[in-house]
mmCIF file of C-alpha atoms in Angstrom:
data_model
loop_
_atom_site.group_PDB
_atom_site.id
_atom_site.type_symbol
_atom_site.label_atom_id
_atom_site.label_comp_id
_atom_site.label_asym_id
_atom_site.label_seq_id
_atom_site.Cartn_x
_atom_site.Cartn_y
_atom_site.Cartn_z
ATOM 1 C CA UNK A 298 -17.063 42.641 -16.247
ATOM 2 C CA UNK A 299 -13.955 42.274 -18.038
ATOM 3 C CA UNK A 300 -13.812 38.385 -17.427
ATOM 4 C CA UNK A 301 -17.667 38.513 -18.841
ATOM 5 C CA UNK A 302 -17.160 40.215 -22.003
ATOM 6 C CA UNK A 303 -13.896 37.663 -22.612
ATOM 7 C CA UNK A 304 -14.790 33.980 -21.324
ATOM 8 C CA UNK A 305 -18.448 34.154 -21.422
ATOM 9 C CA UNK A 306 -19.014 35.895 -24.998
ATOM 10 C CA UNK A 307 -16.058 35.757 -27.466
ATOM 11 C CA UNK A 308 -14.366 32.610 -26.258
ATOM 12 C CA UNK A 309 -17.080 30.343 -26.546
ATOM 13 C CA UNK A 310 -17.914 31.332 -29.572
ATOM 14 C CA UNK A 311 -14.253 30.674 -30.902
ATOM 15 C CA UNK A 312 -14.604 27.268 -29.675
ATOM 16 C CA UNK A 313 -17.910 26.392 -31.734
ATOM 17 C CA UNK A 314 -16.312 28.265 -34.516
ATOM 18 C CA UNK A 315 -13.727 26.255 -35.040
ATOM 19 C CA UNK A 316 -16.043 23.075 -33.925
ATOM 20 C CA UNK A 317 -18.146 23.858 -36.973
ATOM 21 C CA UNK A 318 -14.874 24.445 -39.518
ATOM 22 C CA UNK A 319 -14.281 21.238 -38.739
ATOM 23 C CA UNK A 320 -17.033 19.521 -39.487
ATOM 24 C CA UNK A 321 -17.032 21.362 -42.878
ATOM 25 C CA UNK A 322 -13.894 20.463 -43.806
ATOM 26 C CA UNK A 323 -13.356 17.211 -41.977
ATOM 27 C CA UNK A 324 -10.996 18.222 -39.672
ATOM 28 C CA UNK A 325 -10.023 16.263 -36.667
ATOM 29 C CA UNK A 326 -10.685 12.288 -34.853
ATOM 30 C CA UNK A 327 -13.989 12.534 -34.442
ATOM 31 C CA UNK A 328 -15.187 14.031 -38.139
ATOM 32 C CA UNK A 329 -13.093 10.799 -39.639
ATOM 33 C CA UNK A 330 -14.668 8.137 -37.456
ATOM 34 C CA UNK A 331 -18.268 8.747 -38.791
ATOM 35 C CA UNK A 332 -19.453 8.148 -34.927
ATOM 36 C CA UNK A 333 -23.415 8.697 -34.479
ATOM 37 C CA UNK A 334 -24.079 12.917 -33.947
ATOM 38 C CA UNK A 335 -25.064 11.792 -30.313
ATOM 39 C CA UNK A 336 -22.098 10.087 -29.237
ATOM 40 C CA UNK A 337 -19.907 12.650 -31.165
ATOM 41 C CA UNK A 338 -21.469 15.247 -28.889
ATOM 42 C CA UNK A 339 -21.075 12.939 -25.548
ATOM 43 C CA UNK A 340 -17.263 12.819 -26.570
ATOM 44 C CA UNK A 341 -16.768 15.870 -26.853
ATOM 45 C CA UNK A 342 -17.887 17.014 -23.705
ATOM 46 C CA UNK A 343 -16.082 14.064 -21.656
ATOM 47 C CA UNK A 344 -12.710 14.918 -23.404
ATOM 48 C CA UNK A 345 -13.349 18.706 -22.950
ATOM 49 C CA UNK A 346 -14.166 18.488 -19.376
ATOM 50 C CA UNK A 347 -10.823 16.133 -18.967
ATOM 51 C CA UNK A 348 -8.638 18.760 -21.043
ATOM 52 C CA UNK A 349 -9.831 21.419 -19.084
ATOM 53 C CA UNK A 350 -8.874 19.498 -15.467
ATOM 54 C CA UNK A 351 -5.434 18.553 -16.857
ATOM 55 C CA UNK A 352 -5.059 22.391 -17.978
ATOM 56 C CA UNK A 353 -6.057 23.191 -14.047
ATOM 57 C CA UNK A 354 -3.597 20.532 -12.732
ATOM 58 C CA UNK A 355 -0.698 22.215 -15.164
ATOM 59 C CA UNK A 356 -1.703 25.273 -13.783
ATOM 60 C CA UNK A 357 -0.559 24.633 -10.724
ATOM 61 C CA UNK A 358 2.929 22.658 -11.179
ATOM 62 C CA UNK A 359 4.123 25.254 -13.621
ATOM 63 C CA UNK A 360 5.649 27.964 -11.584
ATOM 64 C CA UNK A 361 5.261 30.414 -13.976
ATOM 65 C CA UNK A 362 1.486 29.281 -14.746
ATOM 66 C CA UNK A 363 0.546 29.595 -11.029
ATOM 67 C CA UNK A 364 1.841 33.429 -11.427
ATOM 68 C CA UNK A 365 -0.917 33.521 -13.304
ATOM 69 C CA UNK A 366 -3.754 31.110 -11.981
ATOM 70 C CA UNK A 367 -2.866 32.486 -8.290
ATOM 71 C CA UNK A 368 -5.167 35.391 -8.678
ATOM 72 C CA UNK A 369 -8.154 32.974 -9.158
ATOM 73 C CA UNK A 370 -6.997 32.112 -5.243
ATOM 74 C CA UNK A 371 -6.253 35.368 -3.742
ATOM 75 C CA UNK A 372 -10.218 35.887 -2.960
ATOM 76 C CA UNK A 373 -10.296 35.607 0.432
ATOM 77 C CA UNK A 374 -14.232 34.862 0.429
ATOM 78 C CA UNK A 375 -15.173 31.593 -1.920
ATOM 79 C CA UNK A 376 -18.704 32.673 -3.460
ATOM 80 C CA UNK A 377 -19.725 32.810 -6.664
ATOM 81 C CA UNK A 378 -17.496 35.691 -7.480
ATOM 82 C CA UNK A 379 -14.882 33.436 -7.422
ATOM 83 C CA UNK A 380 -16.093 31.734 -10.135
ATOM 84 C CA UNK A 381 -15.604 34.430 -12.554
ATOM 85 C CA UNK A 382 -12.124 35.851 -11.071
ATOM 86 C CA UNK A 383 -9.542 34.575 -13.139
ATOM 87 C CA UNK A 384 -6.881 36.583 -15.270
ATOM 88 C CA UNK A 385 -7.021 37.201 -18.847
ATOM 89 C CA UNK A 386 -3.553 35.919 -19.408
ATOM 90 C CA UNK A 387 -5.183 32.749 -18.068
ATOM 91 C CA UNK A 388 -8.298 33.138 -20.127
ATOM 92 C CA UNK A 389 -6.199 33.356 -23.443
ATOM 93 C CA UNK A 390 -3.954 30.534 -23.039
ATOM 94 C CA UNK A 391 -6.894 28.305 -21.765
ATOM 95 C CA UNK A 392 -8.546 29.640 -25.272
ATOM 96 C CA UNK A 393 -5.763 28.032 -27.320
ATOM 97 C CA UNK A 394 -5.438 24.772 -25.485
ATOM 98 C CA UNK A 395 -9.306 24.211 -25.731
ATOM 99 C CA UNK A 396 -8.802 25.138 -29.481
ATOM 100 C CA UNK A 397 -6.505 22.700 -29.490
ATOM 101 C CA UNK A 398 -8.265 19.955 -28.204
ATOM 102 C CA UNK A 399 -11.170 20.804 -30.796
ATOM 103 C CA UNK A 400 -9.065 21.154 -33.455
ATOM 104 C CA UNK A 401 -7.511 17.523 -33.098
ATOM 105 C CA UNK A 402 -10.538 15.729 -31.582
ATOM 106 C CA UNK A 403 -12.781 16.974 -34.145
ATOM 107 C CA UNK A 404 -14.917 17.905 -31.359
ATOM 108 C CA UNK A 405 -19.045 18.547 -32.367
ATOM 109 C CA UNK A 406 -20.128 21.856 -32.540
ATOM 110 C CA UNK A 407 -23.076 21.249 -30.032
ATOM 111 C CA UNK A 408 -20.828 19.092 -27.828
ATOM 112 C CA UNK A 409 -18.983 21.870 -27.728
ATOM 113 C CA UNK A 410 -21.930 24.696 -27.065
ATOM 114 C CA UNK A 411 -22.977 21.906 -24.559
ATOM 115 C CA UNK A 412 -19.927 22.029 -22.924
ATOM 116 C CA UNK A 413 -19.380 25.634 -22.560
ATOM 117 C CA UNK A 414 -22.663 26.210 -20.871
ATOM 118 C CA UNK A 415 -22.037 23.209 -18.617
ATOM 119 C CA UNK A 416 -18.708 25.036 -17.554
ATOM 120 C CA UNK A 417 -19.671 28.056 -17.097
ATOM 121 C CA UNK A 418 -23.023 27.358 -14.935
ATOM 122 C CA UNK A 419 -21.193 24.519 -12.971
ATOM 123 C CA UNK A 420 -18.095 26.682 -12.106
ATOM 124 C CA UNK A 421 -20.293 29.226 -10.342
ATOM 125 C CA UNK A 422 -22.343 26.824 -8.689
ATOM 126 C CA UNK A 423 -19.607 24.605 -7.093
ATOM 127 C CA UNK A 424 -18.192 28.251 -6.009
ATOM 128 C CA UNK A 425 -21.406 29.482 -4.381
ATOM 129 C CA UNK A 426 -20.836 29.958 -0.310
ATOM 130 C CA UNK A 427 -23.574 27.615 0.373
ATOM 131 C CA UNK A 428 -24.432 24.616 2.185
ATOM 132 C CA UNK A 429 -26.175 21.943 0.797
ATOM 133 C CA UNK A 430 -27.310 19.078 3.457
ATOM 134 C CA UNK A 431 -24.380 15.993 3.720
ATOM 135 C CA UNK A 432 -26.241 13.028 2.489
ATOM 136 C CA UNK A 433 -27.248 15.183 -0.568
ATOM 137 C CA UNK A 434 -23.719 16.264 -1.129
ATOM 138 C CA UNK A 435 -22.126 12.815 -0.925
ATOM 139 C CA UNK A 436 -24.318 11.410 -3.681
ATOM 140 C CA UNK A 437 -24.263 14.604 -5.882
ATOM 141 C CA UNK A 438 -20.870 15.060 -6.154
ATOM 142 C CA UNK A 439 -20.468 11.561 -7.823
ATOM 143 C CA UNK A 440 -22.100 13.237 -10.932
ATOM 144 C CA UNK A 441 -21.171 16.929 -10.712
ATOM 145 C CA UNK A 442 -18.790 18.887 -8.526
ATOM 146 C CA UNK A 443 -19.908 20.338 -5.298
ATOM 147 C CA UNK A 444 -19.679 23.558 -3.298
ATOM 148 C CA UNK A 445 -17.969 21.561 -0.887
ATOM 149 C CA UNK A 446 -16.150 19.078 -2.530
ATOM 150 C CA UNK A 447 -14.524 22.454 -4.679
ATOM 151 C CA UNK A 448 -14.394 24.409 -1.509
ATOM 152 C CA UNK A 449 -11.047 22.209 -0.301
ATOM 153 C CA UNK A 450 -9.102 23.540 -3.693
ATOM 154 C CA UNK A 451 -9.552 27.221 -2.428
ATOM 155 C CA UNK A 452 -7.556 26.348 1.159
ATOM 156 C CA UNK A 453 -5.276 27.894 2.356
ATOM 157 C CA UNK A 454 -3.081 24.458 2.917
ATOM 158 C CA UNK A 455 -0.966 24.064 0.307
ATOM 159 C CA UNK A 456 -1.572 19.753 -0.340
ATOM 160 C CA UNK A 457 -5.591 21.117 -0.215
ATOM 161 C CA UNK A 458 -5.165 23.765 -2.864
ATOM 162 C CA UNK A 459 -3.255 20.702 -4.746
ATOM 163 C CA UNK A 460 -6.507 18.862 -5.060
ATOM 164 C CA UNK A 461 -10.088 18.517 -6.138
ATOM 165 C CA UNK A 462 -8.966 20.415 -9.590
ATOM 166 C CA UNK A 463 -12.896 19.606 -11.445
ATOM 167 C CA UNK A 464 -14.678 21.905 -12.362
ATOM 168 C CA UNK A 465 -17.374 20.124 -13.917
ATOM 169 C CA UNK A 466 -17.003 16.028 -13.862
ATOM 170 C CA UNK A 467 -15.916 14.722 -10.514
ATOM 171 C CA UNK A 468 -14.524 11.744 -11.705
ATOM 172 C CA UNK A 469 -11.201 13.073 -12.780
ATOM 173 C CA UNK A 470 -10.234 13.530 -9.076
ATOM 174 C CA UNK A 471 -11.009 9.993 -8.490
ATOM 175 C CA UNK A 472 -9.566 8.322 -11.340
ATOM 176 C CA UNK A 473 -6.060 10.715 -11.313
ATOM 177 C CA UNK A 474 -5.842 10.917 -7.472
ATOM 178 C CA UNK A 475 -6.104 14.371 -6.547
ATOM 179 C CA UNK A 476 -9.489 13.704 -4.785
ATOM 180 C CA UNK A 477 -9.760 14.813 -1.204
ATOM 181 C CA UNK A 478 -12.958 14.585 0.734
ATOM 182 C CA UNK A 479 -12.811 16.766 3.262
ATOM 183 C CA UNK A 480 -10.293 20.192 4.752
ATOM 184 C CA UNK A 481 -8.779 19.214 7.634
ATOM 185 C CA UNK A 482 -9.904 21.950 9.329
ATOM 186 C CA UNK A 483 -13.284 21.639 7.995
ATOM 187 C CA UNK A 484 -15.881 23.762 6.470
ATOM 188 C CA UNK A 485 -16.471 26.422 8.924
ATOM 189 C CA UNK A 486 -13.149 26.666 10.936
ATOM 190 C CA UNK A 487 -10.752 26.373 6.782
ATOM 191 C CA UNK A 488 -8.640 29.531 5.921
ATOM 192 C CA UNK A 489 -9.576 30.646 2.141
ATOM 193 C CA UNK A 490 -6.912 31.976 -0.029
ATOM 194 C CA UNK A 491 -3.345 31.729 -0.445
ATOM 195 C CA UNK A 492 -0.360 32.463 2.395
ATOM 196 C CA UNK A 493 1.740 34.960 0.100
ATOM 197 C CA UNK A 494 -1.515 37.560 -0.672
ATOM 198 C CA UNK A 495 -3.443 38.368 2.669
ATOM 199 C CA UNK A 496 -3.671 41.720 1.978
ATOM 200 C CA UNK A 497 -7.527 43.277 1.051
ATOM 201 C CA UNK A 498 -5.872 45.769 -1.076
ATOM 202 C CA UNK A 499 -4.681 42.650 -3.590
ATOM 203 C CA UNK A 500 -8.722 42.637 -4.706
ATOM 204 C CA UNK A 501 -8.202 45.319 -6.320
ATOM 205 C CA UNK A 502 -8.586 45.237 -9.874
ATOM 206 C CA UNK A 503 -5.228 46.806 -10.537
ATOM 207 C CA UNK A 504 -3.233 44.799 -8.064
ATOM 208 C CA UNK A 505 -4.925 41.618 -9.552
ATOM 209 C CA UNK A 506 -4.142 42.140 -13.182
ATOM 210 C CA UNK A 507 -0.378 43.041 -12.107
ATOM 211 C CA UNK A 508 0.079 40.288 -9.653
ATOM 212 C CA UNK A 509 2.266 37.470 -11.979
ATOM 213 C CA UNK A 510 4.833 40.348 -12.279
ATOM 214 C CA UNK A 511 5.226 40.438 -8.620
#
């Protein structure tokens, strides 16, 4: 509930917000290039999505950002609650960097409402606990990330956490190598979670928004 009110109503709207300043006042790359409205909004979306997986990566090799992204891996379950369990320190600062990226790309106002919606809907679907057949999963996950293919971030094993950081594009992975196909252990037999938080009573909503202090 809290994470609902935060990311999925105020934030985006701050985003488009400052998208459509912007364009007012000519703010940013894209508003200076005088790109077509279409490509602007393809742009915008493909440097979004890449922001947002190089804020995930930095998320994890800053100690003192893991403090705070570690809670997003404490579930020891990986459905689509998951999706929507991350702490509003992390919300906040992942508010200023995408502000950031707006700000200086220029980014469209509909790319950007585009994007949100994209993020949002992908991020619980490749964090449902289902199982969608192989031949289907191979092909899909070369345009969107997969159950499965996100499934190997939430491992227990410390070089699987350390990969597969999309959220949206797959390609990322690919390109930066941090793709990894499969757990070792594989689907069924995989630990979820993290080694230092094994403890039930860490779900709790109080024990979650203290965890970076301890």
């Amino acid at each position: 509930m809290l994470n609902t009110a935060g990311e999925r109503l105020f934030l985006p709207a701050a985003a488009v917000a400052l998208a459509l300043e912007g364009e007012r006042h000519g703010w940013g790359l894209l508003n200076n290039l005088h790109v077509p409205s279409w490509a602007a909004v393809v742009a915008t979306v493909v440097v979004l999505d890449l922001a947002i997986y190089l804020q995930h990566v930095m998320f994890h090799a800053v100690p003192v950002l893991w403090r705070v992204h570690r809670m997003h891996h404490v579930d020891l379950d990986f459905d689509v609650t998951t999706g929507l369990r991350f702490h509003p320190i992390e919300i906040g600062i992942s508010l200023l960097i995408k502000l950031a990226v707006v700000a200086a790309l220029g980014a469209s106002a509909v790319g950007v409402l585009i994007f949100e919606v994209l993020l949002n809907a992908t991020s619980l679907f490749n964090h449902g606990n289902i199982s969608l057949p192989q031949q289907i999963d191979r092909w899909l996950r070369w345009i969107v990330v997969t159950p499965d293919m996100h499934r190997v971030h939430h491992s227990i094993v410390v070089e699987e956490t350390n990969s597969n950081f999309g959220f949206n594009l797959p390609w990322w992975d690919r390109l930066l190598g941090t793709y990894r196909a499969q757990p070792a252990a594989g689907h069924e037999s995989m630990t979820i979670g993290i080694k230092q938080f094994r403890d039930p009573s860490e779900l709790r909503l109080d024990h979650m928004l203290t965890q970076p202090l301890r």
